[in-house]
Amino acid sequence: MASSYNAKEEDGHITVSGPGTMKNKKPDNTAFKQQRLPAWQPILTAGTVLPAFFVIGLIFIPIGIGLYVTSNNIKEFEIDYTGTDVSSPCFNCSRHFSWNSTLPCTCSMPFRLEQPFESKVFVYYGLSNFYQNHRRYVKSRDDSQLNGNIASLKSPSKECEPYDQTNNTPIAPCGAIANSMFNDTLDLFFIDPNGTRIQIPLTKRGIAWWTDKHVKFRNPGGNNPNLTSVFQGTSKPVNWHKPVYELDSDPENNGFINEDFIVWMRTAALPTFRKLYRIIQKNSSLVPTLPRGNYTLEVVYNFPVRSFDGRKRVILSTISWMGGKNPFLGIAYITVGAVCFFLGVVLLFIHHKYGSRNSSADISN
Amino acid sequence: MLRRRLNRLLGGDERRVDSRTIYVGHQPSTTEAFIPPKFCDNRIVSSKYTVWNFLPKNLFEQFRRIANFYFLIIFLVQVIVDTPTSPVTSGLPLFFVITVTAIKQGYEDWLRHKADNEVNKYPVTVLENGRRIRTESEKIKVGDVVEVNEDETFPCDLILLQSTRDDDTCFVTTASLDGESNHKTHYTVPDTEKDLDSLSATIECEQPQPDLYKFVGRMYIYKNGQEPDIRSLGPENLLLKGATLKNTLKICGVAVYTGMETKMALNYQGKSQKRSAVEKSINAFLLVYLCILVSKALVCTTLKYVWQSKPGQDEPWYNQKTQREKESNMYLKMFTDFLSFMVLFNFIIPVSMYVTVEMQKFLGSFFITWDRDFFDPEIQEGALVNTSDLNEELGQVEYVFTDKTGTLTQNNMEFIECCIDGFQYKYRNAETELDGFSATDGPVSKLLEKAGKEREELFLRALCLCHTVQVKEPTGLGQDQTDSIIGPPHEQRGFIASSPDEVALVKGAMRYGFTFLGLESKKMKIMNRNNDIETYELLHVLNFDPVRRRMSVIVRSKSGETLLFCKGADSSMFPRVRQEEVEKIRMHVERNATEGYRTLCVAYKKLSSEEYARADTDLQAARLALQDREEKLIAVYNQVEAGMTLIGATAVEDRLQEEAAETMEALQGAGIKVWVLTGDKMETAKSTCYACRLFQRGTELLELTVRTLEDGARKREERLHDLLLEYHKKAVQDALPIKSGGSRGWSKANQDFGFIIDGASLSMVFNSPESSSSRYKNLFLQICQNCTTVLCCRMAPLQKAQIVKMVKSSKGSPITLSIGDGANDVSMILEAHVGIGIKGKEGRQAVRNSDYAIPKLKHLKKLLLGHGHLYYVRIAHLVQYFFYKNLCFILPQFLYQFFCGYSQQPLYDAAYLTMYNICFTSMPILAYSLLEQHICVELLLDNATLYRSIAKNAMLRWVPFLYWTVLGVFHGLLFFFGVRFLFGNPALQDNGQVFGNWSYGTIVFTVLVFTVTLKLALDTRHWTWINHFVIWGSLAFYVFFSFFWGGIIWPFLNQQRLYFVFANMLSSVAAWLVIILLILLSLLPDILLVVLRKPRGPHARQRKAGESGVGGAKSSARPLLMRTFSDESNTVV
């Protein structure tokens, strides 16, 4: 088509350039333009890489062993209290679960710790087959409401549907995540050899990320201590037994900044997950935090999981510098280290046997 | 465009007839129902858009690109359907790309508008009713009489009516049309009225057509009711728009073609878009990834519904559907789910790849223009890049088609010797003597003997008269360039001609004492040996054309003798002269030709007055013919140029280009097959080939020329058949077992074959009867492919393109490159995958139509072996890397679907999804693809064989693609499952707190960004500070960005998903450990490969190169070669 000829060609015939206007068009002699920038030219040859293999092997294997030992030293105890078995004390609670029942169903699970837990013990609850990472679920929250925004408190985000309103009153906190908050109450009792039950004190502070507790989550109305009035005009999430402002008696742990709530709001990555529930502080250096012996776990059974084949567990665990018990890292490090070392040996062998003739000079580089 | 279409509709009637009628100075009688013919106005419209249609039209154009359209669809799906990622993630990059492209195209169009305006508003003078009216160029109508002053360009195509010069001529340069900077003479229509106001005429001429050198028309001049005078119009009467008037004060002409119908406008109609092989590979890979994408989405959708069918999974109490979701149709739901998955995984085909590839090509091409090695001090110019799309194609060339004259040779003619009546005359100045040709004189040299004085002078007169050379006038401006090219500065007289051969001949005659003084009003003046001035009346010029391969003049001497002088190629002359003289001369001609000179034979003929009268009328009649004028003229020419007497022959030398032999040797060393396509005669071309070392001593030549075909009494067709079969057996079948060992016949051990074919034989191969045509073609192609060098001589421009096309479409579709410098190479330059123009002496047409232009042939070596190789490696790596990095980006996201109930939950935050390709990983690969030199340029140039390592698209074949894909899959699996096992216990902090899904994604993403960048770092062999800056800078930017993005509660975001996620991740030792472990493990296979591979470092190469010695540095033993008068020179009156 006529339309496709170039502008440059076009204006060529109208510019009448005199003979003297010839510019010196010689390209600049800069290193960049001549593609001669000084460059480091690393050569990865067997000679340079082989030592790296050995070094990696030598570093990784000790780290792996360290990790493995650390992980093994972590004590962990797990009780499943779902109550799917007839023999389970919580069987009744799980079978006769109803949202409308006013009377809480309680059950107690006896268990025995064969080894004492020496240091600080962390109590986790674990859920299985609970899809906290389902897309519909993950997005069903209103972070600006949780950040104390009054406007969002009264009109929650569309994302919260169908948990945004009930009977035309806005729900606070809205959304599926908040609505399904884990609300079993777990209590631990130590059974003295003489038969007395001693309740173990559980700390409920320090279980959520500091930044979440102090910045991301805020109660509406600023520092107004009267949360009841602040939440006036909102309604509690459908599945909750009590409104958000009655989660805890401690005003620093009530409303949106309730740590149990914050922990729950951090959606888990996988359908089987654990979340920090309580911390058992170490009282003295002499007595183990949880001595060897019999215990009872008292459960107020509010959270139904059988409808979706879920499981509920309680996990008691100590913690090391690398977190909870997880042999994976240790094993992985040992394996990779060993593989590297092994490869190094094999390569060295191959290299010496076949490669020395033509590339011996490279090794010396 | 629209206007043209309209014109075509309106002027429908006018279109159908094949001539147009133009009325000058009068209107046709109104008695007939006359509809004035509609011609288009003189506006040049090269712009595509107007202010109003820019947006819709540009958007439409852009979305016609399949990739853009795909991204638009993805974007629309995101807007319409409830998808996991916000429309911004794909909308923003798309918007960016579209906007940048639109701005670029808008700017270009604005430039075009400006240029158009400059042309259209250019002031011109139109004569109307005796008054001179200043107006704008665009207002000129067909039939207007336009006045043009010296050094102005013609505003439209004009028929020259009047010139201020006495001899009714004017001079023009067509430098901006075909690049020929010499002056061309155009003639006024004979015997027109001096007074243009009273001129009343009708011009009948052909419809507009793009051929610059063809025009036929007729002019009827009415004089007061008499019978109209009829004048024939030819290209010599037509002044083309775009040409410039020179050496003439003023001319007047009548506009015949205007605006978009001028020959210039018709000639610039678009080059076809060339696409590189890499682009085709990209598209193939894209298809694979599209399949991966669709199958991923299908798998996920299917599994989703399988999973949901289990009770309690689809809608557990904690995760109720919204009202809308419950109501929607099941099948519609499935479909939208499918689309959602598509959107979730669409990043596997990244928009940014297109942007990066385009940028790489655009920016990369600057390195070619910047290269000082391409700078030629003689013409003060460097290389020119017309298309940046083909940079990498330069590294893939398998066939080079080169022109001979001006490309392999310098096209710098020097008269060497002549032979008169079989006696040799040799003129040598000191310069040529150095080149050692005296040894080749041989036994036929009769330096001391002379031909008769009369014959000698006749010969020299013939040289002086039989040409179209003009003498440079001292008053002329702007001729300096022309002169400096053609004549050495010490010559007191400058000659201007379109063919350098002619100047060389005229100068040769001058050395023997006959000087051409000039042509004045049809009188040619020459000064003879006695310093007397002889005057000849020039009666006719029988122009040169490539078919006849000769030219003649008919002159009348003072004594009243009518003489015809003719010069031309031997093959066209020998049949037309008396046979007894031929043998004496033939020996000389053949010897000169084998030495590589360009030879011409000179003959003359006395015309009796009757003969002349007949010739004159025939010529006049033929020139007036409107139809088939060419054929008629040729017939007359042939008739006149017969029965001549051969006087002698000339030899003109054309030097070989600098380093032509080295360049050709390097190309052959690189596994490139060089074909020489020339219009020259076989002997000359063959000797050039030997000189360029394309043919070597051991090369067995297979000839398929008229000479070998004419064997005994057998028919040519049969002979052709036999020869083809014989050569096929020799070159293909016998060589086959060796060939299977080393592909493409690389091994020098086996017999080299050179194939020679000429134009006539070629057309026999191509045009043989239906049944055998394809078979012959096949045989021919197979023979050619097994020869190291193919020489095609006596080629017409179109045949050159034909050959290129044949090779291009042969099996394996090899990448072809054409290099040439003249207008006759344009067709093959356009036809080949890569067209290279040489900024030579034959004008700029080749340069203009080329993809790359270089000043000298020797630059081709660096262009291919250096730049081409690097560009190919760079872009191949770029493409593979892009697919790889997006595969391992998206694979974890896909795997995550298995753990989140197929709910399309993205693994990464939206910001990461968007930024991954734009910010975090784009710059290092761009820097790599611009700066990488895996082997330094010097080594690439020294070791031509390195070029073979990337031949046949080696880095973008399926095996490397598979390697990258497997690597991507491996990395993706590793990232996902490594973190998955870590999250077996999500309590990863030393205070017992747990990580959630965004931490999971962030860890995977961190590993991903680092691995992908470090993988590139591993591949980088050439670390300039830019690479360092960009690679470490990207990683630092990622860390910085993550802190920043997670450090603030962003008011415009719905969800603060990443709030302090990154910082918390870094506070976990376990996360650090897993990140380090996974990065290392991912890179392990690559490191391992490096070790197992043969050492490939530049140093290893260097050593090898050092050992192989200085083999490539031998200089050519025979630097001088020339050519005969051939169809290559385009002589125009």
PDB file of N, CA and C in Angstrom, chain B residues 929-987:
ATOM      1  N   SER B 929      21.538 -10.123  27.056  1.00  0.00           N
ATOM      2  CA  SER B 929      21.277 -10.281  25.623  1.00  0.00           C
ATOM      3  C   SER B 929      21.844  -9.130  24.809  1.00  0.00           C
ATOM      4  N   LEU B 930      22.325  -8.106  25.483  1.00  0.00           N
ATOM      5  CA  LEU B 930      22.973  -7.035  24.734  1.00  0.00           C
ATOM      6  C   LEU B 930      24.485  -7.108  24.816  1.00  0.00           C
ATOM      7  N   LEU B 931      24.975  -7.632  25.919  1.00  0.00           N
ATOM      8  CA  LEU B 931      26.413  -7.508  26.152  1.00  0.00           C
ATOM      9  C   LEU B 931      27.170  -8.816  26.103  1.00  0.00           C
ATOM     10  N   GLU B 932      26.457  -9.932  26.128  1.00  0.00           N
ATOM     11  CA  GLU B 932      27.169 -11.191  26.249  1.00  0.00           C
ATOM     12  C   GLU B 932      28.118 -11.422  25.074  1.00  0.00           C
ATOM     13  N   GLN B 933      29.296 -11.853  25.412  1.00  0.00           N
ATOM     14  CA  GLN B 933      30.241 -12.326  24.392  1.00  0.00           C
ATOM     15  C   GLN B 933      30.818 -13.611  24.931  1.00  0.00           C
ATOM     16  N   HIS B 934      30.143 -14.696  24.675  1.00  0.00           N
ATOM     17  CA  HIS B 934      30.599 -15.954  25.266  1.00  0.00           C
ATOM     18  C   HIS B 934      31.962 -16.325  24.733  1.00  0.00           C
ATOM     19  N   ILE B 935      32.234 -15.863  23.521  1.00  0.00           N
ATOM     20  CA  ILE B 935      33.574 -15.994  22.963  1.00  0.00           C
ATOM     21  C   ILE B 935      33.893 -14.609  22.426  1.00  0.00           C
ATOM     22  N   CYS B 936      35.076 -14.146  22.637  1.00  0.00           N
ATOM     23  CA  CYS B 936      35.300 -12.755  22.267  1.00  0.00           C
ATOM     24  C   CYS B 936      35.367 -12.624  20.732  1.00  0.00           C
ATOM     25  N   VAL B 937      35.083 -11.432  20.268  1.00  0.00           N
ATOM     26  CA  VAL B 937      34.891 -11.208  18.834  1.00  0.00           C
ATOM     27  C   VAL B 937      36.128 -11.599  18.023  1.00  0.00           C
ATOM     28  N   GLU B 938      37.289 -11.286  18.542  1.00  0.00           N
ATOM     29  CA  GLU B 938      38.512 -11.579  17.794  1.00  0.00           C
ATOM     30  C   GLU B 938      38.602 -13.073  17.509  1.00  0.00           C
ATOM     31  N   LEU B 939      38.273 -13.858  18.532  1.00  0.00           N
ATOM     32  CA  LEU B 939      38.346 -15.302  18.342  1.00  0.00           C
ATOM     33  C   LEU B 939      37.316 -15.781  17.338  1.00  0.00           C
ATOM     34  N   LEU B 940      36.150 -15.189  17.404  1.00  0.00           N
ATOM     35  CA  LEU B 940      35.107 -15.573  16.449  1.00  0.00           C
ATOM     36  C   LEU B 940      35.569 -15.286  15.032  1.00  0.00           C
ATOM     37  N   LEU B 941      36.274 -14.190  14.876  1.00  0.00           N
ATOM     38  CA  LEU B 941      36.728 -13.830  13.539  1.00  0.00           C
ATOM     39  C   LEU B 941      37.891 -14.715  13.100  1.00  0.00           C
ATOM     40  N   ASP B 942      38.726 -15.065  14.045  1.00  0.00           N
ATOM     41  CA  ASP B 942      39.874 -15.886  13.670  1.00  0.00           C
ATOM     42  C   ASP B 942      39.472 -17.323  13.380  1.00  0.00           C
ATOM     43  N   ASN B 943      38.535 -17.817  14.149  1.00  0.00           N
ATOM     44  CA  ASN B 943      38.132 -19.211  13.958  1.00  0.00           C
ATOM     45  C   ASN B 943      36.752 -19.254  13.326  1.00  0.00           C
ATOM     46  N   ALA B 944      36.744 -19.242  12.023  1.00  0.00           N
ATOM     47  CA  ALA B 944      35.456 -19.210  11.330  1.00  0.00           C
ATOM     48  C   ALA B 944      34.630 -20.447  11.651  1.00  0.00           C
ATOM     49  N   THR B 945      35.287 -21.536  11.990  1.00  0.00           N
ATOM     50  CA  THR B 945      34.552 -22.775  12.222  1.00  0.00           C
ATOM     51  C   THR B 945      33.593 -22.652  13.399  1.00  0.00           C
ATOM     52  N   LEU B 946      33.852 -21.698  14.285  1.00  0.00           N
ATOM     53  CA  LEU B 946      32.955 -21.520  15.429  1.00  0.00           C
ATOM     54  C   LEU B 946      31.543 -21.210  14.965  1.00  0.00           C
ATOM     55  N   TYR B 947      31.455 -20.620  13.792  1.00  0.00           N
ATOM     56  CA  TYR B 947      30.144 -20.252  13.257  1.00  0.00           C
ATOM     57  C   TYR B 947      29.279 -21.491  13.063  1.00  0.00           C
ATOM     58  N   ARG B 948      29.953 -22.600  12.785  1.00  0.00           N
ATOM     59  CA  ARG B 948      29.195 -23.829  12.529  1.00  0.00           C
ATOM     60  C   ARG B 948      28.519 -24.353  13.781  1.00  0.00           C
ATOM     61  N   SER B 949      29.087 -23.987  14.932  1.00  0.00           N
ATOM     62  CA  SER B 949      28.527 -24.544  16.167  1.00  0.00           C
ATOM     63  C   SER B 949      27.112 -24.047  16.416  1.00  0.00           C
ATOM     64  N   ILE B 950      26.734 -22.968  15.779  1.00  0.00           N
ATOM     65  CA  ILE B 950      25.374 -22.468  15.995  1.00  0.00           C
ATOM     66  C   ILE B 950      24.541 -22.594  14.731  1.00  0.00           C
ATOM     67  N   ALA B 951      25.077 -23.299  13.749  1.00  0.00           N
ATOM     68  CA  ALA B 951      24.361 -23.382  12.487  1.00  0.00           C
ATOM     69  C   ALA B 951      23.043 -24.124  12.662  1.00  0.00           C
ATOM     70  N   LYS B 952      22.180 -23.920  11.752  1.00  0.00           N
ATOM     71  CA  LYS B 952      20.884 -24.606  11.721  1.00  0.00           C
ATOM     72  C   LYS B 952      20.090 -24.350  12.994  1.00  0.00           C
ATOM     73  N   ASN B 953      20.144 -23.140  13.466  1.00  0.00           N
ATOM     74  CA  ASN B 953      19.334 -22.784  14.628  1.00  0.00           C
ATOM     75  C   ASN B 953      19.634 -23.685  15.822  1.00  0.00           C
ATOM     76  N   ALA B 954      20.916 -23.997  16.013  1.00  0.00           N
ATOM     77  CA  ALA B 954      21.302 -25.027  16.959  1.00  0.00           C
ATOM     78  C   ALA B 954      20.817 -24.779  18.381  1.00  0.00           C
ATOM     79  N   MET B 955      20.737 -23.520  18.760  1.00  0.00           N
ATOM     80  CA  MET B 955      20.383 -23.260  20.152  1.00  0.00           C
ATOM     81  C   MET B 955      18.883 -23.165  20.370  1.00  0.00           C
ATOM     82  N   LEU B 956      18.128 -23.231  19.313  1.00  0.00           N
ATOM     83  CA  LEU B 956      16.676 -23.141  19.473  1.00  0.00           C
ATOM     84  C   LEU B 956      15.994 -24.367  18.884  1.00  0.00           C
ATOM     85  N   ARG B 957      16.720 -25.436  18.821  1.00  0.00           N
ATOM     86  CA  ARG B 957      16.085 -26.658  18.346  1.00  0.00           C
ATOM     87  C   ARG B 957      15.370 -27.307  19.508  1.00  0.00           C
ATOM     88  N   TRP B 958      14.742 -28.453  19.222  1.00  0.00           N
ATOM     89  CA  TRP B 958      13.906 -29.027  20.282  1.00  0.00           C
ATOM     90  C   TRP B 958      14.737 -29.595  21.418  1.00  0.00           C
ATOM     91  N   VAL B 959      15.936 -30.055  21.128  1.00  0.00           N
ATOM     92  CA  VAL B 959      16.729 -30.635  22.220  1.00  0.00           C
ATOM     93  C   VAL B 959      17.090 -29.590  23.277  1.00  0.00           C
ATOM     94  N   PRO B 960      17.684 -28.467  22.857  1.00  0.00           N
ATOM     95  CA  PRO B 960      17.928 -27.452  23.887  1.00  0.00           C
ATOM     96  C   PRO B 960      16.649 -26.949  24.537  1.00  0.00           C
ATOM     97  N   PHE B 961      15.613 -26.870  23.737  1.00  0.00           N
ATOM     98  CA  PHE B 961      14.336 -26.430  24.324  1.00  0.00           C
ATOM     99  C   PHE B 961      13.882 -27.410  25.399  1.00  0.00           C
ATOM    100  N   LEU B 962      14.046 -28.681  25.095  1.00  0.00           N
ATOM    101  CA  LEU B 962      13.671 -29.712  26.062  1.00  0.00           C
ATOM    102  C   LEU B 962      14.537 -29.585  27.310  1.00  0.00           C
ATOM    103  N   TYR B 963      15.814 -29.331  27.092  1.00  0.00           N
ATOM    104  CA  TYR B 963      16.707 -29.180  28.235  1.00  0.00           C
ATOM    105  C   TYR B 963      16.232 -28.056  29.140  1.00  0.00           C
ATOM    106  N   TRP B 964      15.928 -26.928  28.519  1.00  0.00           N
ATOM    107  CA  TRP B 964      15.475 -25.784  29.323  1.00  0.00           C
ATOM    108  C   TRP B 964      14.150 -26.083  29.989  1.00  0.00           C
ATOM    109  N   THR B 965      13.283 -26.762  29.270  1.00  0.00           N
ATOM    110  CA  THR B 965      11.982 -27.064  29.849  1.00  0.00           C
ATOM    111  C   THR B 965      12.145 -28.012  31.033  1.00  0.00           C
ATOM    112  N   VAL B 966      12.966 -29.038  30.844  1.00  0.00           N
ATOM    113  CA  VAL B 966      13.187 -29.973  31.941  1.00  0.00           C
ATOM    114  C   VAL B 966      13.798 -29.238  33.131  1.00  0.00           C
ATOM    115  N   LEU B 967      14.724 -28.366  32.812  1.00  0.00           N
ATOM    116  CA  LEU B 967      15.335 -27.588  33.884  1.00  0.00           C
ATOM    117  C   LEU B 967      14.279 -26.758  34.616  1.00  0.00           C
ATOM    118  N   GLY B 968      13.403 -26.131  33.838  1.00  0.00           N
ATOM    119  CA  GLY B 968      12.346 -25.332  34.441  1.00  0.00           C
ATOM    120  C   GLY B 968      11.435 -26.179  35.306  1.00  0.00           C
ATOM    121  N   VAL B 969      11.079 -27.349  34.803  1.00  0.00           N
ATOM    122  CA  VAL B 969      10.204 -28.231  35.575  1.00  0.00           C
ATOM    123  C   VAL B 969      10.919 -28.681  36.854  1.00  0.00           C
ATOM    124  N   PHE B 970      12.170 -29.045  36.698  1.00  0.00           N
ATOM    125  CA  PHE B 970      12.947 -29.477  37.854  1.00  0.00           C
ATOM    126  C   PHE B 970      12.985 -28.372  38.912  1.00  0.00           C
ATOM    127  N   HIS B 971      13.281 -27.172  38.469  1.00  0.00           N
ATOM    128  CA  HIS B 971      13.339 -26.068  39.423  1.00  0.00           C
ATOM    129  C   HIS B 971      11.993 -25.831  40.071  1.00  0.00           C
ATOM    130  N   GLY B 972      10.943 -25.836  39.254  1.00  0.00           N
ATOM    131  CA  GLY B 972       9.616 -25.595  39.794  1.00  0.00           C
ATOM    132  C   GLY B 972       9.248 -26.620  40.854  1.00  0.00           C
ATOM    133  N   LEU B 973       9.516 -27.878  40.526  1.00  0.00           N
ATOM    134  CA  LEU B 973       9.205 -28.943  41.488  1.00  0.00           C
ATOM    135  C   LEU B 973      10.013 -28.753  42.761  1.00  0.00           C
ATOM    136  N   LEU B 974      11.274 -28.444  42.558  1.00  0.00           N
ATOM    137  CA  LEU B 974      12.161 -28.289  43.708  1.00  0.00           C
ATOM    138  C   LEU B 974      11.676 -27.152  44.607  1.00  0.00           C
ATOM    139  N   PHE B 975      11.377 -26.029  44.011  1.00  0.00           N
ATOM    140  CA  PHE B 975      10.938 -24.883  44.810  1.00  0.00           C
ATOM    141  C   PHE B 975       9.702 -25.250  45.603  1.00  0.00           C
ATOM    142  N   PHE B 976       8.741 -25.838  44.898  1.00  0.00           N
ATOM    143  CA  PHE B 976       7.471 -26.055  45.563  1.00  0.00           C
ATOM    144  C   PHE B 976       7.597 -27.101  46.654  1.00  0.00           C
ATOM    145  N   PHE B 977       8.176 -28.242  46.300  1.00  0.00           N
ATOM    146  CA  PHE B 977       8.170 -29.320  47.282  1.00  0.00           C
ATOM    147  C   PHE B 977       9.188 -29.095  48.395  1.00  0.00           C
ATOM    148  N   GLY B 978      10.262 -28.382  48.068  1.00  0.00           N
ATOM    149  CA  GLY B 978      11.193 -28.032  49.135  1.00  0.00           C
ATOM    150  C   GLY B 978      10.481 -27.260  50.230  1.00  0.00           C
ATOM    151  N   VAL B 979       9.759 -26.259  49.818  1.00  0.00           N
ATOM    152  CA  VAL B 979       9.053 -25.439  50.800  1.00  0.00           C
ATOM    153  C   VAL B 979       7.873 -26.215  51.399  1.00  0.00           C
ATOM    154  N   ARG B 980       7.291 -27.060  50.601  1.00  0.00           N
ATOM    155  CA  ARG B 980       6.175 -27.871  51.086  1.00  0.00           C
ATOM    156  C   ARG B 980       6.625 -28.729  52.276  1.00  0.00           C
ATOM    157  N   PHE B 981       7.801 -29.354  52.131  1.00  0.00           N
ATOM    158  CA  PHE B 981       8.255 -30.202  53.236  1.00  0.00           C
ATOM    159  C   PHE B 981       8.642 -29.363  54.447  1.00  0.00           C
ATOM    160  N   LEU B 982       9.159 -28.184  54.161  1.00  0.00           N
ATOM    161  CA  LEU B 982       9.472 -27.291  55.276  1.00  0.00           C
ATOM    162  C   LEU B 982       8.205 -26.950  56.040  1.00  0.00           C
ATOM    163  N   PHE B 983       7.133 -26.758  55.293  1.00  0.00           N
ATOM    164  CA  PHE B 983       5.875 -26.365  55.915  1.00  0.00           C
ATOM    165  C   PHE B 983       5.125 -27.551  56.506  1.00  0.00           C
ATOM    166  N   GLY B 984       5.767 -28.724  56.509  1.00  0.00           N
ATOM    167  CA  GLY B 984       5.183 -29.829  57.255  1.00  0.00           C
ATOM    168  C   GLY B 984       4.946 -29.407  58.698  1.00  0.00           C
ATOM    169  N   ASN B 985       5.805 -28.572  59.180  1.00  0.00           N
ATOM    170  CA  ASN B 985       5.572 -27.943  60.474  1.00  0.00           C
ATOM    171  C   ASN B 985       5.739 -26.455  60.277  1.00  0.00           C
ATOM    172  N   PRO B 986       4.639 -25.709  60.220  1.00  0.00           N
ATOM    173  CA  PRO B 986       4.759 -24.287  59.888  1.00  0.00           C
ATOM    174  C   PRO B 986       5.302 -23.429  61.027  1.00  0.00           C
ATOM    175  N   ALA B 987       5.595 -24.056  62.170  1.00  0.00           N
ATOM    176  CA  ALA B 987       6.177 -23.271  63.254  1.00  0.00           C
ATOM    177  C   ALA B 987       7.658 -23.092  62.957  1.00  0.00           C
TER     178      ALA B 987
END
